[in-house]
């Protein structure tokens, strides 16, 4: 029997598209912790939109009555954290491939929040997107548009859509894709634009490995930054949830300190013999750690100082290095090295452009050398 049938009488105000271990250890964990504090949030229906039958076991385990485990391991301001929590915020699971009608019912009657993390290509158009009726091969935005149309036609009650994909201004992008598919009905389009809240957000947590059939190992650090909007209320209160006026500053910190540092480490690692395989192992080499700190101090920080973000950036560097040095996470450098050339373009070349736009004219020879090396490899 499908797990969703075991809890069919339970109302789930949060509908989540995506079953990734990131979501398991991020939003689902936060909702669980909020519920344990007595907050009136959730529970969650998790929707598998890919239709992959191989993930049926994961779906069942996500909504098991005893929950699924998330193990938090790492350093938090120098103190070791190592704890496991059974996450019980997921009460139903559905697959769009076989349970579309049940999903439509939940969307029309229960949903107050729509969360998603559908992968790097989740927003991409598919040939079936223009169909007026459901097709499993549709993209996530096309499926969402059909569900929102059903809700509009049933009761037109407002709700909040909160994409968590790693797409710049993800709420705006998803809104634009849905409107492209929404047709010409002016009342429906006005409802989508005026009554539905489309939240831009930025998320961060290293989730290094899965626990089968459901669960994950993750670091203590977590961030869910949400750009403020009229009427926006987050699904729960949590220390990792920040409501901000503008995501640009947080995005710059993440991209040009955390992500830039990862790419710099991969470059250093690729030129070493018998190098350790993990980020923490590489930074156990004092010379590498010292060089990383120096790159941050000499080539990165002047840009953040020029942007008026020096204090936040200095603190973020310290947090980033503590995260890098987490001895408990198997954070493999060959995983980070995937698509290295594109990452150099976005994180290193992008940083130099951003730095110049903030008025920073200081020399950055090591970062420029990485760009020159990639140009030679083309």
XYZ file of C-alpha atoms in Angstrom:
378
model
C 0.000 0.000 0.000
C 1.320 3.494 -0.854
C 2.375 5.412 2.219
C 0.146 8.340 1.260
C -2.912 6.110 1.629
C -1.985 5.355 5.227
C -2.325 9.031 6.180
C -4.969 10.178 3.712
C -6.897 12.040 6.436
C -3.910 14.203 7.388
C -3.908 17.749 6.003
C -0.518 18.798 4.605
C -0.205 22.586 4.103
C 3.296 22.207 2.637
C 3.687 20.467 -0.733
C 7.294 19.793 -1.724
C 8.489 18.848 -5.190
C 11.739 16.918 -4.947
C 13.056 14.063 -2.818
C 16.737 15.035 -2.681
C 18.892 14.438 0.352
C 19.443 18.212 0.428
C 15.749 18.837 1.038
C 15.650 16.023 3.583
C 18.396 17.709 5.629
C 17.328 21.299 4.972
C 13.683 22.389 4.689
C 12.202 19.109 5.940
C 14.522 19.101 8.953
C 13.753 22.754 9.741
C 10.004 22.122 9.659
C 10.484 19.100 11.907
C 12.493 21.140 14.422
C 9.863 23.890 14.370
C 7.086 21.355 14.977
C 9.012 19.941 17.939
C 9.013 23.469 19.407
C 5.233 23.612 19.107
C 4.975 25.751 15.978
C 1.898 25.217 13.827
C 3.699 24.332 10.622
C 3.466 21.466 8.179
C 3.305 18.588 7.827
C 4.588 17.983 4.330
C 3.553 16.028 1.257
C 6.647 15.164 -0.774
C 6.071 14.796 -4.516
C 8.360 12.857 -6.806
C 7.968 14.645 -10.125
C 10.474 12.581 -12.130
C 8.353 9.424 -12.029
C 11.447 7.274 -11.486
C 10.168 3.920 -10.147
C 13.583 3.181 -8.645
C 12.866 5.795 -5.967
C 9.705 4.120 -4.666
C 11.589 2.786 -1.638
C 12.820 6.273 -0.787
C 9.306 7.670 -1.045
C 7.953 5.094 1.401
C 10.819 5.689 3.849
C 10.377 9.475 3.816
C 6.872 9.192 5.265
C 7.532 6.275 7.630
C 5.826 6.838 11.016
C 9.176 6.710 12.812
C 10.660 9.289 10.437
C 14.007 9.129 8.701
C 17.460 9.977 10.153
C 19.500 13.107 9.538
C 22.923 13.100 11.128
C 24.460 16.525 11.751
C 28.240 16.288 12.038
C 30.862 18.988 12.108
C 32.165 22.066 13.847
C 30.111 24.953 15.164
C 32.267 27.828 16.437
C 34.988 25.350 17.273
C 32.757 22.874 19.088
C 32.148 19.379 17.743
C 28.551 18.609 16.801
C 27.495 15.008 16.232
C 23.804 14.258 16.615
C 21.103 12.320 14.809
C 17.496 13.402 14.510
C 14.528 11.428 13.240
C 12.703 13.773 10.873
C 8.942 13.253 11.048
C 7.663 16.296 9.151
C 6.825 14.308 5.997
C 3.454 12.616 6.298
C 2.548 11.815 2.694
C 4.420 10.967 -0.490
C 3.125 10.947 -4.044
C 4.449 10.372 -7.534
C 3.134 12.530 -10.351
C 3.448 9.520 -12.658
C 0.823 7.455 -10.839
C -1.006 9.731 -8.364
C -1.740 12.943 -10.226
C -5.397 13.050 -9.178
C -4.495 12.792 -5.476
C -1.939 15.566 -5.935
C -4.535 17.823 -7.562
C -6.780 17.273 -4.548
C -4.050 18.228 -2.090
C -3.131 21.288 -4.159
C -6.745 22.466 -4.222
C -7.649 21.711 -0.613
C -4.523 21.639 1.574
C -1.614 23.550 0.074
C -0.468 26.839 1.545
C 3.212 26.565 0.563
C 4.851 25.005 -2.491
C 8.541 24.133 -2.062
C 10.768 22.755 -4.803
C 14.287 21.652 -5.529
C 14.087 19.876 -8.850
C 17.750 19.823 -9.876
C 19.901 21.839 -12.238
C 17.595 21.258 -15.221
C 14.251 21.282 -13.446
C 13.087 24.567 -14.986
C 14.044 23.668 -18.583
C 11.271 23.514 -21.191
C 10.090 20.140 -22.489
C 8.145 19.312 -25.670
C 5.010 18.344 -23.708
C 4.828 21.643 -21.809
C 2.295 23.194 -24.167
C -0.308 20.458 -23.594
C -3.491 21.463 -21.805
C -3.641 18.191 -19.869
C -1.097 16.462 -17.668
C 1.784 14.597 -19.265
C 4.480 13.007 -17.128
C 7.203 14.247 -19.488
C 6.321 17.885 -18.745
C 8.811 20.097 -16.947
C 8.222 21.046 -13.336
C 6.972 24.575 -14.228
C 4.423 23.065 -16.642
C 3.163 20.619 -14.025
C 2.987 23.428 -11.481
C 1.003 25.585 -13.893
C -1.630 22.853 -14.286
C -1.848 22.438 -10.511
C -2.178 26.170 -9.950
C -4.872 26.372 -12.624
C -6.781 23.588 -10.858
C -6.524 25.489 -7.596
C -7.649 28.720 -9.228
C -10.666 27.019 -10.747
C -11.525 25.243 -7.482
C -11.239 28.072 -4.960
C -8.642 30.677 -6.021
C -7.234 30.804 -2.497
C -3.796 32.503 -2.460
C -0.652 30.542 -1.606
C 3.125 30.972 -1.520
C 5.519 29.357 -4.008
C 9.066 28.976 -2.658
C 11.523 27.449 -5.150
C 14.882 26.428 -3.683
C 16.684 25.609 -6.933
C 20.134 27.169 -7.304
C 18.884 29.658 -9.891
C 19.456 33.395 -9.534
C 16.138 34.990 -8.500
C 14.523 31.570 -8.629
C 11.052 32.840 -7.685
C 11.003 35.368 -10.511
C 12.277 32.772 -12.996
C 9.671 30.189 -11.993
C 6.892 32.802 -12.097
C 7.954 33.821 -15.596
C 7.957 30.186 -16.802
C 4.495 29.534 -15.342
C 3.084 32.714 -16.920
C 4.493 31.663 -20.290
C 2.351 28.529 -20.044
C -0.727 30.047 -18.413
C -2.676 31.021 -21.523
C -4.604 34.217 -22.140
C -7.284 34.168 -19.406
C -6.757 37.626 -17.828
C -8.429 36.699 -14.533
C -6.246 33.628 -14.072
C -3.091 35.517 -15.051
C -3.958 38.325 -12.636
C -4.433 35.752 -9.863
C -1.009 34.253 -10.612
C 0.622 37.672 -10.540
C -1.275 39.244 -7.642
C -2.510 36.505 -5.312
C 0.298 33.977 -5.562
C 3.495 34.985 -3.739
C 6.625 33.948 -5.642
C 9.544 34.012 -3.197
C 13.146 34.469 -4.275
C 15.499 32.533 -2.020
C 19.038 31.300 -1.584
C 19.814 28.081 0.283
C 23.024 26.602 1.599
C 24.006 23.461 3.465
C 26.603 20.830 2.619
C 24.818 17.473 2.584
C 27.662 15.107 1.912
C 26.157 11.634 1.755
C 22.854 9.786 1.805
C 21.534 7.361 4.372
C 19.554 4.627 2.653
C 16.698 4.323 1.979
C 16.042 7.894 3.206
C 18.110 10.263 5.279
C 21.387 12.139 5.010
C 24.586 13.310 6.683
C 24.950 17.096 6.766
C 27.017 19.866 8.299
C 25.744 22.048 11.189
C 25.690 25.210 9.060
C 22.436 25.932 7.235
C 20.955 28.953 5.496
C 17.578 29.646 3.940
C 17.613 33.306 2.943
C 14.271 34.562 1.603
C 13.744 37.939 -0.041
C 10.962 39.886 1.635
C 7.765 40.504 -0.308
C 4.291 41.857 0.460
C 2.381 39.277 2.462
C 5.242 36.809 2.673
C 5.349 34.667 5.815
C 7.872 31.795 5.937
C 6.504 28.297 6.577
C 8.137 28.253 10.013
C 10.476 30.177 12.308
C 14.002 28.791 12.455
C 17.478 30.216 13.223
C 18.615 29.320 9.687
C 15.753 31.210 8.016
C 16.548 34.846 7.267
C 14.080 37.299 5.724
C 16.164 39.907 3.896
C 15.423 43.012 1.860
C 17.820 41.996 -0.905
C 19.480 38.664 -1.705
C 22.339 40.225 -3.669
C 24.660 40.664 -0.679
C 24.139 37.103 0.559
C 24.541 35.762 -2.969
C 27.853 37.621 -3.327
C 29.159 36.158 -0.066
C 28.246 32.624 -1.086
C 29.451 32.852 -4.680
C 32.619 34.877 -4.183
C 33.818 33.408 -0.879
C 32.417 29.896 -0.378
C 32.150 28.870 -4.036
C 35.250 30.796 -5.129
C 37.252 29.093 -2.394
C 36.067 25.666 -3.537
C 37.205 26.401 -7.080
C 40.556 27.763 -5.903
C 41.091 24.598 -3.842
C 40.313 22.387 -6.848
C 42.859 24.301 -8.900
C 45.501 23.850 -6.194
C 44.591 20.170 -5.717
C 44.791 19.423 -9.459
C 48.427 20.507 -9.537
C 49.532 18.381 -6.558
C 50.869 14.834 -6.532
C 49.312 12.318 -4.126
C 46.924 14.977 -2.879
C 44.175 14.136 -0.361
C 40.771 13.425 -1.873
C 38.658 15.630 0.415
C 38.470 19.333 1.187
C 39.244 18.821 4.872
C 42.159 16.531 4.023
C 43.632 19.128 1.673
C 43.343 21.827 4.323
C 45.150 19.610 6.809
C 48.198 20.671 4.784
C 49.177 23.876 6.554
C 50.680 25.494 3.451
C 47.404 25.083 1.545
C 45.369 26.499 4.436
C 47.759 29.441 4.765
C 47.571 30.139 1.026
C 43.786 30.016 1.049
C 43.633 32.497 3.922
C 46.072 34.737 2.048
C 44.020 34.648 -1.171
C 40.967 35.679 0.812
C 42.841 38.443 2.656
C 44.799 39.904 -0.263
C 42.666 39.280 -3.355
C 39.070 38.831 -2.170
C 38.526 41.027 0.869
C 39.425 44.357 -0.817
C 36.356 43.975 -3.044
C 34.037 43.362 -0.102
C 35.617 46.281 1.766
C 34.991 48.485 -1.272
C 31.386 47.282 -1.364
C 30.874 48.224 2.288
C 30.545 44.551 3.265
C 33.886 44.086 4.986
C 32.615 43.124 8.435
C 30.153 40.541 7.128
C 32.712 39.166 4.693
C 35.421 38.706 7.326
C 32.984 36.751 9.508
C 31.833 34.717 6.497
C 35.434 33.780 5.634
C 35.925 32.424 9.159
C 32.691 30.436 8.924
C 33.620 29.152 5.464
C 37.027 27.884 6.564
C 35.447 26.137 9.555
C 33.006 24.472 7.179
C 35.817 23.458 4.829
C 37.760 21.923 7.715
C 34.850 19.803 8.930
C 36.571 16.443 9.544
C 33.324 14.473 9.498
C 32.089 15.218 5.976
C 33.370 13.232 3.012
C 33.410 16.303 0.760
C 35.292 14.998 -2.262
C 37.309 17.344 -4.417
C 36.659 15.369 -7.590
C 32.957 16.050 -7.106
C 33.625 19.782 -6.756
C 35.884 19.621 -9.824
C 32.972 18.753 -12.135
C 32.381 21.489 -14.745
C 35.486 23.279 -13.490
C 35.841 25.590 -16.508
C 32.297 26.900 -16.113
C 32.862 27.402 -12.407
C 36.058 29.384 -13.063
C 34.076 31.620 -15.408
C 31.230 32.203 -12.964
C 33.111 32.270 -9.672
C 36.549 33.678 -10.552
C 36.013 35.785 -13.669
C 32.623 36.816 -12.282
C 34.280 37.934 -9.074
C 36.826 40.085 -10.903
C 34.011 41.822 -12.783
C 32.034 42.297 -9.570
C 35.092 43.611 -7.718
C 35.790 46.193 -10.421
C 32.142 47.300 -10.342
C 32.535 48.028 -6.606
C 35.606 50.180 -7.215
C 38.246 47.631 -6.170
C 41.306 48.109 -8.370
C 43.744 45.982 -6.339
C 45.923 43.363 -8.022
C 44.637 39.778 -8.017
C 47.434 37.777 -9.676
C 46.503 34.305 -8.387
C 42.879 34.576 -9.416
C 43.799 36.007 -12.821
C 46.272 33.155 -13.316
C 43.423 30.642 -12.877
C 41.480 32.335 -15.670
C 44.511 32.400 -17.963
C 45.110 28.724 -17.314
C 41.562 27.838 -18.291
C 41.885 29.863 -21.494
C 44.983 27.832 -22.375
C 43.043 24.612 -21.781
C 40.304 25.537 -24.253
